[in-house]
């Protein structure tokens, strides 16, 4: 019996000693007034593989910024008027409310929003709002190829580019690895500014020379040749075609649904609170 009592006391002493050992305090690396910066705060600051010299510079820069911000904040607390402090506290509290409510509502919207938009819905929206959709710049349907001048199949490529039957396009796509750049989908509208980006010799100043419906031309530069076919040009301020607007209209419809859903959620929350007597207006 004495043996077991001794074991129990010894175990209790060991456990008690462990219990009363003070936890390790985090190591401080800088102090400003009563504010401390700890080693744990900069654990992931320096990217792996950074040299020792650069690591020291990064850490020092971080500590200096931290200290400067703390010192400026302390100075601001001493010098800013009481009215201003009260105003800031009100703004901070409102920002907190806005941040929390926005995050909560967004999470509810994501779970409930219907993001499926049919072609019929897009067409209906376009028909009802067609008068508001005008081109801010010209729209163009075109195709082009840019290839090196010495390409041995140049004559064949040029011929197939001009006729551009279904089989011609298929063959050109098979040869596309030889091209510097190309675009074959000449049934879709693109903004003329995208044309300037893709075909650098065409710009705002000379576009009248190159951008016109039905144009088919060859343009050589220092090392390459451009083959360009302009199918159609829609002038600025013309009614924007539906096919060009489809992605935009789809997003508009979804955004409108979000606004409606947010209004519904807010009304439901308020009505539920009134029903549960959590919200009352005193007369």
mmCIF file of C-alpha atoms in Angstrom:
data_model
loop_
_atom_site.group_PDB
_atom_site.id
_atom_site.type_symbol
_atom_site.label_atom_id
_atom_site.label_comp_id
_atom_site.label_asym_id
_atom_site.label_seq_id
_atom_site.Cartn_x
_atom_site.Cartn_y
_atom_site.Cartn_z
ATOM 1 C CA UNK A 1 0.000 0.000 0.000
ATOM 2 C CA UNK A 2 2.795 2.399 0.899
ATOM 3 C CA UNK A 3 4.398 1.620 -2.444
ATOM 4 C CA UNK A 4 1.308 2.715 -4.405
ATOM 5 C CA UNK A 5 0.902 5.832 -2.256
ATOM 6 C CA UNK A 6 4.524 6.759 -2.999
ATOM 7 C CA UNK A 7 3.992 6.247 -6.749
ATOM 8 C CA UNK A 8 0.828 8.403 -6.620
ATOM 9 C CA UNK A 9 2.609 11.220 -4.781
ATOM 10 C CA UNK A 10 5.585 11.106 -7.153
ATOM 11 C CA UNK A 11 3.308 11.219 -10.199
ATOM 12 C CA UNK A 12 1.332 14.116 -8.703
ATOM 13 C CA UNK A 13 4.539 16.050 -8.077
ATOM 14 C CA UNK A 14 5.745 15.535 -11.664
ATOM 15 C CA UNK A 15 2.402 16.593 -13.129
ATOM 16 C CA UNK A 16 2.249 19.567 -10.744
ATOM 17 C CA UNK A 17 5.743 20.674 -11.752
ATOM 18 C CA UNK A 18 4.771 20.525 -15.431
ATOM 19 C CA UNK A 19 1.566 22.414 -14.708
ATOM 20 C CA UNK A 20 3.347 25.292 -12.986
ATOM 21 C CA UNK A 21 6.056 25.708 -15.662
ATOM 22 C CA UNK A 22 5.424 29.118 -17.226
ATOM 23 C CA UNK A 23 4.770 29.026 -20.982
ATOM 24 C CA UNK A 24 7.509 30.448 -23.169
ATOM 25 C CA UNK A 25 7.071 34.138 -23.828
ATOM 26 C CA UNK A 26 7.331 35.208 -27.453
ATOM 27 C CA UNK A 27 10.642 36.876 -28.249
ATOM 28 C CA UNK A 28 10.326 40.615 -28.863
ATOM 29 C CA UNK A 29 12.532 42.137 -31.583
ATOM 30 C CA UNK A 30 11.421 45.772 -31.319
ATOM 31 C CA UNK A 31 9.422 48.078 -29.061
ATOM 32 C CA UNK A 32 7.635 51.390 -29.484
ATOM 33 C CA UNK A 33 6.149 52.579 -26.193
ATOM 34 C CA UNK A 34 3.954 49.747 -24.963
ATOM 35 C CA UNK A 35 3.787 48.086 -28.389
ATOM 36 C CA UNK A 36 6.045 45.140 -29.175
ATOM 37 C CA UNK A 37 6.972 43.487 -32.454
ATOM 38 C CA UNK A 38 7.632 39.771 -31.965
ATOM 39 C CA UNK A 39 9.777 37.309 -33.855
ATOM 40 C CA UNK A 40 6.638 35.350 -34.763
ATOM 41 C CA UNK A 41 5.371 38.410 -36.662
ATOM 42 C CA UNK A 42 8.153 38.142 -39.244
ATOM 43 C CA UNK A 43 8.412 34.364 -39.613
ATOM 44 C CA UNK A 44 7.185 34.328 -43.241
ATOM 45 C CA UNK A 45 8.499 37.773 -44.163
ATOM 46 C CA UNK A 46 11.643 36.739 -46.044
ATOM 47 C CA UNK A 47 11.174 34.516 -49.137
ATOM 48 C CA UNK A 48 13.080 31.245 -49.196
ATOM 49 C CA UNK A 49 16.406 31.424 -50.989
ATOM 50 C CA UNK A 50 16.987 35.104 -50.149
ATOM 51 C CA UNK A 51 20.625 35.942 -49.393
ATOM 52 C CA UNK A 52 21.639 36.850 -45.841
ATOM 53 C CA UNK A 53 22.375 40.452 -46.848
ATOM 54 C CA UNK A 54 18.996 40.888 -48.534
ATOM 55 C CA UNK A 55 17.228 39.129 -45.645
ATOM 56 C CA UNK A 56 18.684 41.584 -43.158
ATOM 57 C CA UNK A 57 17.657 44.507 -45.361
ATOM 58 C CA UNK A 58 14.088 43.201 -45.728
ATOM 59 C CA UNK A 59 13.689 42.646 -41.984
ATOM 60 C CA UNK A 60 15.172 46.037 -41.094
ATOM 61 C CA UNK A 61 12.921 47.801 -43.598
ATOM 62 C CA UNK A 62 9.869 46.033 -42.155
ATOM 63 C CA UNK A 63 10.808 46.920 -38.569
ATOM 64 C CA UNK A 64 11.441 50.550 -39.526
ATOM 65 C CA UNK A 65 8.029 50.784 -41.230
ATOM 66 C CA UNK A 66 6.345 49.165 -38.248
ATOM 67 C CA UNK A 67 8.030 51.574 -35.822
ATOM 68 C CA UNK A 68 7.246 54.622 -37.967
ATOM 69 C CA UNK A 69 3.567 53.685 -38.168
ATOM 70 C CA UNK A 70 3.341 53.135 -34.412
ATOM 71 C CA UNK A 71 5.105 56.433 -33.658
ATOM 72 C CA UNK A 72 2.885 58.355 -36.079
ATOM 73 C CA UNK A 73 -0.222 56.726 -34.646
ATOM 74 C CA UNK A 74 0.782 57.613 -31.089
ATOM 75 C CA UNK A 75 1.509 61.178 -32.151
ATOM 76 C CA UNK A 76 -1.860 61.344 -33.903
ATOM 77 C CA UNK A 77 -3.673 60.092 -30.799
ATOM 78 C CA UNK A 78 -2.056 62.870 -28.745
ATOM 79 C CA UNK A 79 -2.649 65.686 -31.215
ATOM 80 C CA UNK A 80 -5.933 64.984 -32.993
ATOM 81 C CA UNK A 81 -8.911 66.759 -31.444
ATOM 82 C CA UNK A 82 -11.517 64.904 -29.402
ATOM 83 C CA UNK A 83 -14.182 65.663 -32.013
ATOM 84 C CA UNK A 84 -11.999 64.212 -34.756
ATOM 85 C CA UNK A 85 -11.299 61.075 -32.706
ATOM 86 C CA UNK A 86 -15.031 60.605 -32.167
ATOM 87 C CA UNK A 87 -15.629 61.057 -35.904
ATOM 88 C CA UNK A 88 -12.950 58.476 -36.745
ATOM 89 C CA UNK A 89 -14.353 55.971 -34.245
ATOM 90 C CA UNK A 90 -17.777 56.364 -35.826
ATOM 91 C CA UNK A 91 -16.311 55.825 -39.306
ATOM 92 C CA UNK A 92 -14.354 52.763 -38.134
ATOM 93 C CA UNK A 93 -17.457 51.267 -36.554
ATOM 94 C CA UNK A 94 -19.498 51.919 -39.695
ATOM 95 C CA UNK A 95 -16.763 50.387 -41.858
ATOM 96 C CA UNK A 96 -16.793 47.289 -39.639
ATOM 97 C CA UNK A 97 -20.577 47.014 -39.991
ATOM 98 C CA UNK A 98 -20.369 47.467 -43.782
ATOM 99 C CA UNK A 99 -17.562 44.908 -44.091
ATOM 100 C CA UNK A 100 -19.348 42.241 -42.059
ATOM 101 C CA UNK A 101 -22.770 42.749 -43.651
ATOM 102 C CA UNK A 102 -21.303 42.797 -47.178
ATOM 103 C CA UNK A 103 -19.447 39.524 -46.566
ATOM 104 C CA UNK A 104 -22.571 37.910 -45.095
ATOM 105 C CA UNK A 105 -24.879 39.046 -47.896
ATOM 106 C CA UNK A 106 -22.367 37.991 -50.572
ATOM 107 C CA UNK A 107 -22.181 34.495 -49.077
ATOM 108 C CA UNK A 108 -26.001 34.254 -49.148
ATOM 109 C CA UNK A 109 -26.148 35.578 -52.720
ATOM 110 C CA UNK A 110 -23.522 33.092 -53.958
ATOM 111 C CA UNK A 111 -25.583 30.207 -52.553
ATOM 112 C CA UNK A 112 -28.895 31.430 -53.989
ATOM 113 C CA UNK A 113 -28.153 33.307 -57.219
ATOM 114 C CA UNK A 114 -29.265 31.790 -60.512
ATOM 115 C CA UNK A 115 -26.373 32.323 -62.957
ATOM 116 C CA UNK A 116 -27.963 30.494 -65.901
ATOM 117 C CA UNK A 117 -28.906 32.992 -68.603
ATOM 118 C CA UNK A 118 -30.593 31.666 -71.753
ATOM 119 C CA UNK A 119 -30.196 33.070 -75.259
ATOM 120 C CA UNK A 120 -33.893 33.975 -75.188
ATOM 121 C CA UNK A 121 -33.362 36.106 -72.060
ATOM 122 C CA UNK A 122 -30.355 37.815 -73.649
ATOM 123 C CA UNK A 123 -32.289 38.520 -76.858
ATOM 124 C CA UNK A 124 -35.265 39.848 -74.891
ATOM 125 C CA UNK A 125 -33.050 42.227 -72.901
ATOM 126 C CA UNK A 126 -31.308 43.364 -76.098
ATOM 127 C CA UNK A 127 -34.614 44.030 -77.887
ATOM 128 C CA UNK A 128 -35.953 46.099 -74.988
ATOM 129 C CA UNK A 129 -32.753 48.135 -74.600
ATOM 130 C CA UNK A 130 -31.390 48.202 -78.145
ATOM 131 C CA UNK A 131 -31.566 51.996 -78.377
ATOM 132 C CA UNK A 132 -29.015 52.314 -75.569
ATOM 133 C CA UNK A 133 -26.378 50.134 -77.224
ATOM 134 C CA UNK A 134 -24.187 52.175 -79.583
ATOM 135 C CA UNK A 135 -20.624 51.452 -80.725
ATOM 136 C CA UNK A 136 -18.076 53.673 -78.986
ATOM 137 C CA UNK A 137 -15.708 52.846 -81.874
ATOM 138 C CA UNK A 138 -15.754 50.858 -85.127
ATOM 139 C CA UNK A 139 -16.412 47.112 -85.013
ATOM 140 C CA UNK A 140 -14.628 44.884 -87.502
ATOM 141 C CA UNK A 141 -14.962 41.356 -88.874
ATOM 142 C CA UNK A 142 -11.611 40.219 -90.267
ATOM 143 C CA UNK A 143 -9.044 37.480 -90.647
ATOM 144 C CA UNK A 144 -5.255 37.740 -90.968
ATOM 145 C CA UNK A 145 -1.977 35.839 -91.128
ATOM 146 C CA UNK A 146 1.510 37.096 -90.330
ATOM 147 C CA UNK A 147 4.351 34.888 -91.628
ATOM 148 C CA UNK A 148 8.013 35.194 -92.557
ATOM 149 C CA UNK A 149 8.778 36.361 -96.100
ATOM 150 C CA UNK A 150 10.844 33.296 -96.955
ATOM 151 C CA UNK A 151 8.088 30.776 -96.201
ATOM 152 C CA UNK A 152 8.328 28.206 -99.060
ATOM 153 C CA UNK A 153 4.554 27.652 -99.060
ATOM 154 C CA UNK A 154 3.717 31.344 -99.294
ATOM 155 C CA UNK A 155 1.866 31.106 -102.644
ATOM 156 C CA UNK A 156 -0.262 28.189 -101.421
ATOM 157 C CA UNK A 157 -1.009 29.940 -98.113
ATOM 158 C CA UNK A 158 -1.972 33.168 -99.857
ATOM 159 C CA UNK A 159 -4.281 31.322 -102.271
ATOM 160 C CA UNK A 160 -6.069 29.412 -99.528
ATOM 161 C CA UNK A 161 -6.309 32.558 -97.395
ATOM 162 C CA UNK A 162 -8.078 34.359 -100.259
ATOM 163 C CA UNK A 163 -10.572 31.614 -101.148
ATOM 164 C CA UNK A 164 -10.973 30.489 -97.517
ATOM 165 C CA UNK A 165 -13.318 27.567 -98.023
ATOM 166 C CA UNK A 166 -13.981 25.159 -95.173
ATOM 167 C CA UNK A 167 -11.174 22.886 -96.403
ATOM 168 C CA UNK A 168 -8.852 25.888 -96.939
ATOM 169 C CA UNK A 169 -9.317 26.981 -93.346
ATOM 170 C CA UNK A 170 -8.661 23.460 -92.101
ATOM 171 C CA UNK A 171 -5.399 23.289 -94.065
ATOM 172 C CA UNK A 172 -4.322 26.744 -92.867
ATOM 173 C CA UNK A 173 -4.972 25.704 -89.260
ATOM 174 C CA UNK A 174 -2.688 22.707 -89.821
ATOM 175 C CA UNK A 175 0.025 25.088 -91.112
ATOM 176 C CA UNK A 176 -0.528 27.614 -88.299
ATOM 177 C CA UNK A 177 2.600 26.517 -86.436
ATOM 178 C CA UNK A 178 4.561 28.303 -89.207
ATOM 179 C CA UNK A 179 2.786 31.637 -88.669
ATOM 180 C CA UNK A 180 3.991 34.459 -86.406
ATOM 181 C CA UNK A 181 0.346 35.242 -85.598
ATOM 182 C CA UNK A 182 -3.072 34.649 -87.125
ATOM 183 C CA UNK A 183 -6.856 34.924 -86.647
ATOM 184 C CA UNK A 184 -9.344 32.961 -88.734
ATOM 185 C CA UNK A 185 -12.658 33.588 -86.981
ATOM 186 C CA UNK A 186 -13.896 36.318 -89.297
ATOM 187 C CA UNK A 187 -17.554 35.851 -88.363
ATOM 188 C CA UNK A 188 -17.252 37.630 -85.004
ATOM 189 C CA UNK A 189 -17.075 41.365 -84.348
ATOM 190 C CA UNK A 190 -13.979 42.825 -82.700
ATOM 191 C CA UNK A 191 -13.338 46.375 -81.538
ATOM 192 C CA UNK A 192 -11.042 48.327 -83.861
ATOM 193 C CA UNK A 193 -8.721 49.017 -80.900
ATOM 194 C CA UNK A 194 -8.079 45.273 -80.690
ATOM 195 C CA UNK A 195 -7.160 45.376 -84.380
ATOM 196 C CA UNK A 196 -4.557 48.065 -83.608
ATOM 197 C CA UNK A 197 -3.077 45.794 -80.926
ATOM 198 C CA UNK A 198 -2.970 42.657 -83.072
ATOM 199 C CA UNK A 199 -1.904 44.270 -86.374
ATOM 200 C CA UNK A 200 0.629 46.950 -85.386
ATOM 201 C CA UNK A 201 1.018 48.660 -88.785
ATOM 202 C CA UNK A 202 -2.657 49.715 -88.588
ATOM 203 C CA UNK A 203 -3.319 52.626 -86.244
ATOM 204 C CA UNK A 204 -5.723 55.465 -85.530
ATOM 205 C CA UNK A 205 -4.078 57.750 -88.094
ATOM 206 C CA UNK A 206 -4.103 55.343 -91.072
ATOM 207 C CA UNK A 207 -7.117 53.159 -90.303
ATOM 208 C CA UNK A 208 -9.137 54.674 -93.191
ATOM 209 C CA UNK A 209 -6.542 53.257 -95.568
ATOM 210 C CA UNK A 210 -6.794 49.683 -94.257
ATOM 211 C CA UNK A 211 -10.121 49.302 -92.433
ATOM 212 C CA UNK A 212 -12.978 49.151 -94.944
ATOM 213 C CA UNK A 213 -15.559 46.483 -95.770
ATOM 214 C CA UNK A 214 -14.369 44.001 -98.421
ATOM 215 C CA UNK A 215 -10.659 44.979 -98.340
ATOM 216 C CA UNK A 216 -8.171 42.193 -99.062
ATOM 217 C CA UNK A 217 -4.496 43.166 -99.012
ATOM 218 C CA UNK A 218 -0.895 42.113 -98.438
ATOM 219 C CA UNK A 219 1.462 44.205 -96.314
ATOM 220 C CA UNK A 220 5.223 43.520 -96.076
ATOM 221 C CA UNK A 221 7.328 44.781 -93.177
ATOM 222 C CA UNK A 222 11.058 44.254 -92.530
ATOM 223 C CA UNK A 223 10.986 40.464 -92.029
ATOM 224 C CA UNK A 224 7.380 39.310 -92.394
ATOM 225 C CA UNK A 225 4.319 39.591 -94.619
ATOM 226 C CA UNK A 226 0.769 40.283 -93.458
ATOM 227 C CA UNK A 227 -2.246 38.862 -95.285
ATOM 228 C CA UNK A 228 -5.410 40.688 -94.216
ATOM 229 C CA UNK A 229 -9.050 40.338 -95.231
ATOM 230 C CA UNK A 230 -11.596 42.838 -93.854
ATOM 231 C CA UNK A 231 -15.042 41.291 -94.195
ATOM 232 C CA UNK A 232 -17.161 44.052 -92.722
ATOM 233 C CA UNK A 233 -16.861 47.293 -90.758
ATOM 234 C CA UNK A 234 -19.596 48.709 -88.540
ATOM 235 C CA UNK A 235 -19.185 52.493 -88.069
ATOM 236 C CA UNK A 236 -18.914 54.233 -84.731
ATOM 237 C CA UNK A 237 -22.285 55.059 -83.055
ATOM 238 C CA UNK A 238 -24.089 52.325 -85.013
ATOM 239 C CA UNK A 239 -26.427 49.980 -83.092
ATOM 240 C CA UNK A 240 -24.139 47.380 -81.521
ATOM 241 C CA UNK A 241 -24.808 43.829 -82.833
ATOM 242 C CA UNK A 242 -26.273 41.325 -80.392
ATOM 243 C CA UNK A 243 -23.455 38.776 -80.884
ATOM 244 C CA UNK A 244 -20.895 41.363 -79.779
ATOM 245 C CA UNK A 245 -22.935 42.247 -76.677
ATOM 246 C CA UNK A 246 -23.900 38.757 -75.494
ATOM 247 C CA UNK A 247 -21.234 38.448 -72.739
ATOM 248 C CA UNK A 248 -21.986 41.992 -71.514
ATOM 249 C CA UNK A 249 -25.758 41.489 -71.467
ATOM 250 C CA UNK A 250 -25.373 38.169 -69.657
ATOM 251 C CA UNK A 251 -23.388 39.903 -66.915
ATOM 252 C CA UNK A 252 -25.929 42.745 -66.722
ATOM 253 C CA UNK A 253 -28.760 40.245 -66.227
ATOM 254 C CA UNK A 254 -26.830 38.421 -63.486
ATOM 255 C CA UNK A 255 -25.984 41.717 -61.763
ATOM 256 C CA UNK A 256 -29.649 42.754 -61.854
ATOM 257 C CA UNK A 257 -30.575 39.424 -60.293
ATOM 258 C CA UNK A 258 -28.001 40.027 -57.555
ATOM 259 C CA UNK A 259 -29.502 43.426 -56.744
ATOM 260 C CA UNK A 260 -33.013 41.953 -56.618
ATOM 261 C CA UNK A 261 -31.831 39.069 -54.444
ATOM 262 C CA UNK A 262 -30.023 41.433 -52.051
ATOM 263 C CA UNK A 263 -33.197 43.516 -51.671
ATOM 264 C CA UNK A 264 -35.206 40.345 -51.029
ATOM 265 C CA UNK A 265 -32.704 39.074 -48.443
ATOM 266 C CA UNK A 266 -32.666 42.428 -46.621
ATOM 267 C CA UNK A 267 -36.496 42.557 -46.513
ATOM 268 C CA UNK A 268 -36.710 38.955 -45.290
ATOM 269 C CA UNK A 269 -34.175 39.589 -42.511
ATOM 270 C CA UNK A 270 -36.071 42.695 -41.379
ATOM 271 C CA UNK A 271 -39.495 41.001 -41.551
ATOM 272 C CA UNK A 272 -38.220 37.964 -39.633
ATOM 273 C CA UNK A 273 -36.780 40.241 -36.944
ATOM 274 C CA UNK A 274 -40.141 42.047 -36.603
ATOM 275 C CA UNK A 275 -41.959 38.707 -36.449
ATOM 276 C CA UNK A 276 -39.584 37.390 -33.742
ATOM 277 C CA UNK A 277 -39.853 40.718 -31.877
ATOM 278 C CA UNK A 278 -36.133 41.360 -32.266
ATOM 279 C CA UNK A 279 -36.843 44.633 -34.062
ATOM 280 C CA UNK A 280 -39.331 47.192 -32.875
ATOM 281 C CA UNK A 281 -40.027 50.837 -33.638
ATOM 282 C CA UNK A 282 -41.327 52.735 -30.612
ATOM 283 C CA UNK A 283 -44.162 55.179 -31.263
#
